[in-house]
């Protein structure tokens, strides 16, 4: 399994798939074909490799929606979403003539009765197993999940959207499958005062669906709440974090470099190009991704040595290598070559990012931080935000960077006057594309200041001025304050009402619920004491993902898991906002 997946969501999801989908099929000794749709392909590739599947007796993996040759002597496992499109594709495999000897059907979540009846009517005699395994989310990282639904943003925030309720319903189902996979029945809370109240709606849906799920779940030994808490927040809670230029390695890379499907293209010394996958298979990436860019280049050689030493120790512990022959063997080993490649990839990525930083990002960062924090690096309050913004507008930065700075200026004021807004739009020359700025109102973020503005209250911030930070990285995402307060049981009930409470005062401590066996006391064992799950409706940024790891690390007895409809990059978010009234 992957380095980063030894812990966390990916390992849990893979175990769940093995215990259900694969265990049911293991009973017959025949090699099998696995047939997946687009979502389940992503799901499986996020938590296992082809070699893991091979060792479970799966020899071929096919795409449900592509033309496939019949293999009538083999049994097929279907793992798919319960949609009309998938069910129709399945039926076509057995009508008029069956492509496979038999079918084992597994749905990611609840299959509607009409689709179930349609399958039964057409293919009953071919189906050996038909089950729902309750995994309709994607484990993206050890502590991050996503609903893999980029369309949700448009459905929820478009004015007069026709499918808003259906989208919230789908998201609620996906959150329930996450809780079920983690074996948690959490207390549910939401952020009150959100202008649009979607958090409240989603919290209610999730809570009702959780209750129903645990009522109907035959395998569930527990009907009561567990020591976990689920907080639901809306994107409007913190519009600043996804817009700022972030200078930690992962967030900066996804903001400044065109990385598609986690693939980073880099140049070798001979001028040729190569692609590298930035994921948790790469131990060096896992160690570097949350570091500040100022530290990354210096840390790479040290971390390569550390990873290498850990592997050597493991091999020596296995009794396979003598100290004397170690260095020679290391050089020949694929692992050593892989490390050298990883080192090249990350040095190249760090150099790429530093050149962006020196060219224009450094100039932007100072103004952005002053606007976001409301004070300069010396701690002096920013009295006139326009003076901070002007140098950015007068410099030949690209239009997107200017839009980002204008937005930070507006957020800092809680909205500006119509006259001022028009001047800014003209200055950035986006008269025909003013939606990049104006459409934030559809998220409930004030863009124009109105007399009723007192109804929009900004989240009070923690004072972190005594913490050592870089001048260009003083902002802390709002969500980190919330995570820390939740873990310490300091969230005000008037701001964070309970949709349903936990059995006792939840304090993120090592209190273990009755259903959990008492665990040992290694850091990973302690972590199972309690979980805090945060769901951000409308996308989560890389800097917010990082906070989940930081808070977990600081408080080893509570694991923080963060998820959303999808992952945001600043440019991607601006495009989504712009398209809301298209």
XYZ file of C-alpha atoms in Angstrom:
582
model
C 0.000 0.000 0.000
C 0.999 3.618 -0.487
C 3.240 5.387 1.985
C 0.626 7.958 2.954
C -2.133 5.375 2.895
C -0.644 3.261 5.669
C -2.800 5.424 7.908
C -6.043 7.143 7.381
C -8.933 7.115 5.016
C -7.351 5.302 2.078
C -6.399 2.276 4.169
C -9.867 2.179 5.776
C -11.615 2.381 2.388
C -9.451 -0.356 0.858
C -10.132 -2.589 3.877
C -13.867 -1.977 3.508
C -13.722 -2.907 -0.190
C -11.797 -6.084 0.636
C -14.212 -7.040 3.425
C -17.293 -6.640 1.245
C -16.765 -6.679 -2.486
C -13.766 -9.016 -2.575
C -14.662 -11.283 0.367
C -18.018 -12.115 -1.244
C -16.315 -13.145 -4.466
C -13.371 -14.965 -2.904
C -15.558 -17.927 -2.132
C -15.259 -19.203 -5.704
C -11.713 -19.954 -6.809
C -12.065 -18.640 -10.354
C -10.158 -15.550 -11.542
C -12.513 -12.681 -12.118
C -13.062 -9.532 -14.156
C -13.750 -6.269 -12.337
C -15.985 -3.790 -14.172
C -16.012 -0.179 -13.000
C -17.686 3.109 -13.895
C -15.857 6.442 -13.968
C -16.333 7.168 -10.255
C -15.395 3.712 -8.949
C -12.305 3.721 -11.194
C -11.193 6.902 -9.403
C -12.171 5.433 -6.048
C -10.160 2.233 -6.468
C -7.109 3.908 -7.974
C -7.074 6.312 -5.006
C -6.665 3.502 -2.473
C -5.063 0.480 -4.164
C -2.798 -0.664 -6.986
C -3.341 -3.254 -9.700
C -1.030 -5.609 -7.768
C -3.404 -5.420 -4.748
C -6.270 -6.493 -7.007
C -4.231 -9.267 -8.646
C -3.445 -10.737 -5.251
C -7.207 -10.886 -4.615
C -7.848 -12.932 -7.755
C -8.931 -10.082 -10.039
C -7.137 -10.429 -13.337
C -8.761 -7.818 -15.632
C -10.226 -4.381 -14.906
C -12.657 -3.025 -17.508
C -14.689 0.131 -18.129
C -18.440 -0.402 -17.802
C -19.222 2.142 -20.529
C -16.814 0.860 -23.182
C -17.224 -1.933 -25.692
C -15.873 -5.177 -24.224
C -15.273 -8.634 -25.641
C -17.496 -11.341 -24.090
C -15.690 -13.772 -21.756
C -18.495 -16.260 -21.057
C -16.308 -18.576 -18.934
C -15.489 -15.837 -16.374
C -17.457 -14.270 -13.549
C -17.692 -10.475 -13.443
C -17.717 -8.171 -10.422
C -19.584 -4.918 -11.118
C -18.720 -2.013 -8.825
C -20.692 1.078 -9.825
C -22.855 4.006 -8.815
C -26.601 3.279 -8.657
C -27.518 5.439 -11.658
C -29.821 4.723 -14.615
C -26.845 4.956 -16.983
C -24.850 2.304 -15.068
C -27.817 -0.045 -14.635
C -28.652 0.164 -18.365
C -25.019 -0.597 -19.283
C -25.134 -3.586 -16.908
C -28.373 -4.937 -18.425
C -26.893 -4.624 -21.929
C -24.075 -6.979 -20.861
C -26.628 -9.775 -20.302
C -29.175 -9.051 -23.031
C -29.704 -10.599 -25.473
C -26.733 -12.880 -24.749
C -24.718 -12.869 -21.489
C -21.111 -11.644 -21.790
C -20.068 -13.355 -18.533
C -20.776 -16.523 -16.596
C -22.340 -14.619 -13.663
C -22.497 -11.165 -12.099
C -21.627 -9.989 -8.589
C -23.106 -6.479 -8.346
C -21.949 -3.918 -5.780
C -23.360 -0.395 -5.643
C -21.469 2.487 -4.012
C -24.640 3.435 -2.082
C -28.425 3.070 -1.937
C -29.962 1.817 -5.188
C -33.418 3.309 -5.928
C -36.228 0.732 -6.073
C -37.100 1.384 -9.720
C -33.525 0.650 -10.869
C -33.314 -2.406 -8.629
C -36.595 -3.760 -10.048
C -35.419 -3.094 -13.616
C -32.276 -5.186 -13.013
C -34.250 -7.962 -11.364
C -36.743 -8.072 -14.217
C -34.044 -8.275 -16.903
C -31.129 -10.180 -15.341
C -32.226 -11.935 -12.140
C -30.853 -15.349 -13.124
C -27.355 -14.003 -13.827
C -26.946 -12.048 -10.562
C -25.268 -14.054 -7.786
C -24.856 -11.121 -5.341
C -26.344 -7.625 -5.226
C -25.240 -5.319 -2.425
C -24.772 -1.670 -1.467
C -21.385 -1.114 0.162
C -21.761 2.519 1.242
C -18.680 4.233 -0.164
C -19.735 7.111 -2.400
C -16.932 9.524 -1.525
C -13.314 9.660 -2.670
C -10.500 9.264 -0.113
C -8.163 11.846 -1.587
C -5.487 11.818 1.117
C -4.996 10.229 4.529
C -7.254 12.892 6.135
C -9.087 14.405 3.157
C -12.157 13.237 1.246
C -14.220 14.712 -1.557
C -17.650 14.066 -3.074
C -15.998 14.385 -6.498
C -18.776 16.718 -7.552
C -17.527 19.894 -9.240
C -21.032 20.580 -10.596
C -22.417 20.915 -7.061
C -21.039 24.452 -6.799
C -23.185 25.650 -9.704
C -26.249 23.682 -8.553
C -26.126 25.136 -5.050
C -25.133 28.749 -5.632
C -26.752 29.592 -8.985
C -29.720 31.918 -8.368
C -33.019 30.050 -8.909
C -31.203 26.750 -9.418
C -33.615 23.902 -10.205
C -31.547 21.078 -8.709
C -30.308 22.645 -5.449
C -32.353 20.335 -3.182
C -31.412 17.221 -5.134
C -27.705 18.178 -4.933
C -27.878 18.701 -1.152
C -29.653 15.346 -0.863
C -26.872 13.590 -2.830
C -24.131 15.272 -0.767
C -25.896 14.232 2.459
C -25.936 10.597 1.254
C -22.214 10.802 0.483
C -21.400 12.197 3.947
C -23.404 9.355 5.514
C -21.338 6.780 3.600
C -18.177 8.458 4.924
C -19.444 8.164 8.518
C -20.473 4.571 7.905
C -17.044 3.696 6.445
C -15.360 5.252 9.491
C -17.810 3.354 11.716
C -18.927 6.637 13.287
C -22.337 7.979 14.272
C -21.341 11.585 14.996
C -23.097 14.467 16.702
C -23.916 16.991 13.948
C -23.456 20.788 14.237
C -23.554 23.600 11.711
C -22.510 27.241 11.528
C -25.483 29.494 12.231
C -25.838 32.952 10.637
C -24.723 31.791 7.237
C -26.558 34.149 4.871
C -27.986 31.266 2.827
C -28.597 28.701 5.571
C -27.415 25.752 3.462
C -25.345 24.458 6.386
C -28.524 24.126 8.435
C -30.351 22.302 5.603
C -27.442 19.936 4.974
C -26.972 19.230 8.695
C -30.642 18.281 9.009
C -30.490 16.002 5.967
C -27.297 14.290 7.155
C -28.652 13.771 10.663
C -31.910 12.209 9.454
C -30.101 9.973 6.977
C -27.574 8.855 9.612
C -30.405 7.875 11.964
C -32.089 5.909 9.180
C -28.809 4.278 8.130
C -28.035 2.978 11.617
C -31.637 1.841 12.116
C -31.532 -0.264 8.952
C -27.916 -1.427 9.138
C -27.933 -5.137 10.011
C -24.197 -5.200 10.724
C -24.348 -2.279 13.104
C -23.786 -3.400 16.683
C -24.243 0.196 17.794
C -27.290 2.348 17.525
C -26.035 5.146 19.771
C -23.812 8.088 18.952
C -20.047 7.639 18.916
C -17.330 10.001 20.164
C -17.197 11.938 16.936
C -18.402 15.315 15.831
C -19.383 16.444 12.343
C -19.281 20.195 11.639
C -20.848 21.594 8.484
C -19.687 24.990 7.196
C -20.427 27.006 4.096
C -17.789 28.449 1.743
C -18.879 32.006 2.684
C -17.422 31.449 6.181
C -13.942 32.210 4.795
C -13.723 33.649 1.271
C -10.125 34.809 1.930
C -8.221 31.496 2.215
C -8.991 30.148 -1.284
C -8.094 33.499 -2.931
C -4.764 34.357 -1.240
C -1.397 33.300 -2.683
C -0.372 30.475 -0.338
C 3.338 29.683 0.049
C 3.261 26.133 1.376
C 4.519 23.594 -1.165
C 1.310 21.777 -2.177
C -1.006 24.815 -2.147
C 1.507 26.916 -4.068
C 2.099 24.199 -6.669
C -1.614 23.747 -7.443
C -2.096 27.518 -7.631
C 0.834 28.468 -9.874
C 1.557 25.422 -12.022
C -0.820 23.642 -14.421
C -1.096 20.300 -12.584
C -3.854 18.120 -14.033
C -5.015 14.967 -12.215
C -2.002 15.358 -9.892
C 0.404 15.069 -12.840
C 3.340 17.482 -12.781
C 5.340 17.896 -15.986
C 9.001 18.826 -15.515
C 12.095 19.234 -17.683
C 15.228 17.109 -17.449
C 18.732 18.519 -17.988
C 18.772 17.267 -21.592
C 15.634 19.329 -22.295
C 13.276 16.338 -22.514
C 10.033 16.369 -20.509
C 8.778 13.881 -17.938
C 5.628 13.529 -15.860
C 5.454 12.744 -12.153
C 2.429 11.877 -10.054
C 2.111 13.942 -6.863
C 0.395 11.569 -4.464
C 0.886 9.643 -1.234
C 2.843 6.887 -2.953
C 5.675 9.419 -2.885
C 7.037 9.604 0.675
C 9.030 12.725 -0.090
C 5.891 14.549 -1.287
C 4.055 13.571 1.923
C 6.887 15.042 4.007
C 7.238 18.217 1.924
C 3.692 19.150 0.932
C 2.809 21.236 4.015
C 6.192 22.965 4.368
C 6.753 26.625 3.541
C 8.528 27.083 0.192
C 11.370 28.868 2.048
C 12.191 25.571 3.808
C 11.541 23.072 1.030
C 14.776 23.181 -0.985
C 16.932 22.947 2.131
C 14.937 19.982 3.447
C 14.935 17.771 0.326
C 18.445 16.199 0.719
C 17.878 15.669 4.462
C 14.506 13.990 3.930
C 15.811 11.732 1.130
C 18.488 10.510 3.581
C 15.883 9.992 6.295
C 13.532 7.985 4.039
C 16.489 5.954 2.819
C 17.688 5.246 6.393
C 14.195 4.137 7.439
C 14.092 1.664 4.571
C 17.578 0.355 5.394
C 16.605 -0.195 9.010
C 13.555 -2.110 7.918
C 15.614 -4.297 5.583
C 18.254 -4.921 8.260
C 15.502 -5.782 10.715
C 14.281 -8.297 8.159
C 17.792 -9.756 8.303
C 18.351 -9.543 4.556
C 21.262 -7.120 4.289
C 24.633 -6.807 5.990
C 25.991 -3.334 6.732
C 29.019 -3.828 4.502
C 27.103 -4.601 1.333
C 24.446 -1.998 2.001
C 25.688 0.971 -0.042
C 26.402 -1.153 -3.130
C 23.068 -2.859 -2.912
C 21.245 0.431 -2.365
C 22.578 1.854 -5.607
C 21.313 -1.113 -7.561
C 17.954 -1.251 -5.914
C 14.863 0.124 -7.686
C 13.984 1.892 -4.424
C 17.182 3.916 -4.565
C 16.560 4.914 -8.171
C 12.979 5.832 -7.285
C 14.226 8.099 -4.490
C 16.643 9.846 -6.831
C 13.798 10.415 -9.304
C 11.571 11.799 -6.550
C 14.378 14.072 -5.446
C 14.749 15.420 -9.024
C 10.984 15.960 -9.290
C 10.717 17.967 -6.078
C 13.867 20.005 -6.660
C 12.479 20.883 -10.095
C 9.047 21.769 -8.642
C 10.627 23.911 -5.898
C 12.742 25.773 -8.492
C 9.647 26.318 -10.655
C 7.760 27.788 -7.706
C 10.655 29.981 -6.562
C 10.944 31.527 -10.034
C 7.206 32.428 -9.892
C 7.684 33.797 -6.392
C 10.593 36.027 -7.337
C 8.977 37.201 -10.565
C 5.665 38.494 -9.198
C 4.194 36.538 -6.287
C 6.446 38.094 -3.638
C 5.201 41.608 -4.517
C 1.581 40.428 -4.359
C 1.976 38.564 -1.076
C 2.805 41.579 1.057
C -0.313 43.504 -0.039
C -2.501 40.386 0.134
C -1.374 39.548 3.673
C -1.905 43.118 4.897
C -5.436 43.142 3.449
C -6.314 39.676 4.755
C -4.885 40.119 8.264
C -5.878 43.792 8.560
C -2.402 44.695 9.849
C 1.110 44.911 8.423
C 4.108 42.737 9.331
C 4.929 45.076 12.256
C 1.426 44.642 13.632
C 0.249 48.151 12.647
C -3.453 48.236 11.735
C -4.162 48.885 8.036
C -6.111 52.155 8.252
C -6.595 52.726 4.532
C -6.890 49.433 2.606
C -7.005 51.337 -0.704
C -3.400 52.489 -0.177
C -2.436 48.826 0.211
C -4.331 47.832 -2.934
C -3.167 50.616 -5.272
C 0.431 49.395 -5.879
C -1.008 46.036 -7.040
C -3.409 47.745 -9.450
C -0.692 50.020 -10.859
C 1.804 47.174 -11.397
C 1.537 45.124 -14.651
C 0.331 41.969 -12.811
C -1.939 39.679 -14.769
C -5.690 40.347 -14.564
C -6.462 37.333 -12.354
C -3.946 38.493 -9.737
C -5.518 41.960 -9.740
C -9.006 40.453 -9.345
C -7.747 38.429 -6.372
C -6.305 41.572 -4.728
C -9.518 43.562 -5.359
C -11.559 40.777 -3.759
C -9.312 40.740 -0.680
C -9.754 44.511 -0.421
C -13.571 44.135 -0.583
C -13.586 41.246 1.927
C -11.481 43.337 4.318
C -14.157 46.058 4.295
C -17.139 43.685 4.415
C -18.297 45.169 1.119
C -17.710 48.496 -0.632
C -19.847 51.261 -2.224
C -21.311 50.848 -5.720
C -19.289 53.856 -6.914
C -16.012 52.458 -5.573
C -16.784 49.016 -6.989
C -17.371 50.434 -10.488
C -14.056 52.306 -10.361
C -12.220 49.106 -9.363
C -13.886 47.091 -12.139
C -12.877 49.754 -14.693
C -9.340 49.914 -13.332
C -8.849 46.149 -13.736
C -10.546 46.425 -17.180
C -13.126 43.706 -16.510
C -16.294 45.676 -17.331
C -17.573 42.714 -19.383
C -16.409 40.160 -16.819
C -17.503 41.837 -13.602
C -19.082 38.503 -12.546
C -15.656 37.482 -11.153
C -16.359 40.015 -8.391
C -20.119 40.623 -8.304
C -21.158 36.949 -8.239
C -19.672 36.381 -4.771
C -22.977 37.775 -3.524
C -24.607 34.474 -4.580
C -22.462 32.761 -1.931
C -23.699 35.196 0.713
C -20.411 37.145 0.767
C -21.047 40.925 0.999
C -19.658 42.752 -2.042
C -21.717 45.939 -1.748
C -22.006 47.491 1.695
C -25.634 48.123 2.606
C -27.265 49.587 5.722
C -28.215 46.043 6.823
C -24.563 44.973 6.766
C -24.509 44.483 10.531
C -26.288 41.164 9.899
C -23.109 39.743 8.340
C -20.759 39.023 11.215
C -17.168 38.093 10.539
C -15.808 35.153 12.489
C -13.761 36.534 15.446
C -10.116 35.535 14.959
C -7.578 34.005 17.325
C -4.536 36.091 18.114
C -1.539 34.236 16.682
C 0.831 37.214 16.694
C 3.232 35.425 19.044
C 3.677 32.531 16.583
C 6.783 32.536 14.387
C 5.680 33.062 10.797
C 7.036 34.477 7.565
C 5.943 38.050 6.824
C 4.471 36.839 3.529
C 2.486 34.061 5.266
C 0.773 35.575 8.299
C -2.802 34.601 7.438
C -4.283 31.473 9.048
C -7.414 29.934 7.495
C -10.533 30.539 9.615
C -11.177 26.806 9.626
C -8.087 26.205 11.788
C -9.583 28.347 14.569
C -12.786 26.309 14.300
C -10.960 22.963 14.405
C -8.976 24.005 17.489
C -12.076 25.348 19.273
C -14.037 22.195 18.444
C -11.269 19.932 19.768
C -11.093 21.992 22.980
C -14.907 22.093 23.226
C -14.971 25.891 22.965
C -17.474 26.337 20.132
C -20.379 28.528 21.270
C -23.709 26.702 21.011
C -25.461 29.913 19.865
C -23.104 30.085 16.840
C -22.811 26.325 16.333
C -26.194 24.767 17.161
C -26.452 20.997 17.533
C -28.577 19.238 14.962
C -28.023 16.294 17.272
C -25.746 15.977 20.281
C -23.056 13.474 21.151
C -23.803 11.196 24.126
C -21.618 13.233 26.474
C -19.836 16.584 26.223
C -17.540 16.000 23.310
C -14.114 17.328 24.092
C -11.814 15.756 21.546
C -10.138 14.039 24.469
C -9.211 10.409 24.734
C -12.680 9.557 25.975
C -13.548 6.353 24.148
C -17.143 5.383 23.546
C -18.454 2.106 24.873
C -18.570 0.499 21.450
C -14.801 0.869 20.953
C -12.450 -1.684 22.421
C -9.858 -0.096 24.638
C -6.798 0.575 22.520
C -3.097 0.723 23.282
C -1.280 3.969 23.784
C 0.833 4.500 20.665
C 0.094 7.866 18.987
C -1.982 6.183 16.272
C -3.991 4.236 18.824
C -4.693 7.332 20.883
C -5.879 9.077 17.788
C -8.798 6.691 17.564
C -10.144 8.234 20.791
C -12.228 10.722 18.851
C -12.726 12.178 15.421
C -13.651 15.610 14.211
C -15.096 15.600 10.689
C -15.428 18.932 8.904
C -17.427 19.314 5.731
C -17.074 22.521 3.693
C -19.973 23.082 1.322
C -18.709 24.746 -1.874
C -15.120 23.504 -2.063
C -12.072 23.267 0.219
C -8.653 24.835 -0.434
C -5.243 23.157 -0.040
C -4.361 25.475 2.842
C -7.508 24.348 4.693
C -6.631 20.695 4.030
C -3.220 21.346 5.603
C -4.930 22.629 8.790
C -6.522 19.198 9.382
C -3.050 17.626 9.596
C -1.634 20.449 11.731
C -4.426 20.260 14.320
C -4.267 16.442 14.419
C -0.503 16.606 14.892
C -0.808 19.161 17.702
C -3.506 17.161 19.493
C -2.689 13.505 19.002
C -5.835 12.233 20.713
C -8.164 13.590 18.047
C -8.023 12.939 14.323
C -9.377 15.731 12.125
C -10.809 14.738 8.759
C -11.826 17.394 6.253
C -13.914 17.028 3.138
C -15.916 18.931 0.570
C -17.795 18.727 -2.680
C -14.468 19.279 -4.498
C -10.965 20.727 -4.090
C -10.433 24.390 -4.939
C -7.632 26.241 -6.635
C -7.847 30.054 -6.742
C -8.252 30.213 -10.528
C -10.739 27.348 -10.586
C -12.849 29.025 -7.912
C -12.875 32.345 -9.793
C -14.088 30.564 -12.952
C -16.835 28.811 -10.947
C -17.931 32.138 -9.453
C -17.885 33.834 -12.875
C -20.056 31.081 -14.393
C -22.774 31.307 -11.729
C -24.959 33.616 -13.800
C -24.128 32.104 -17.169
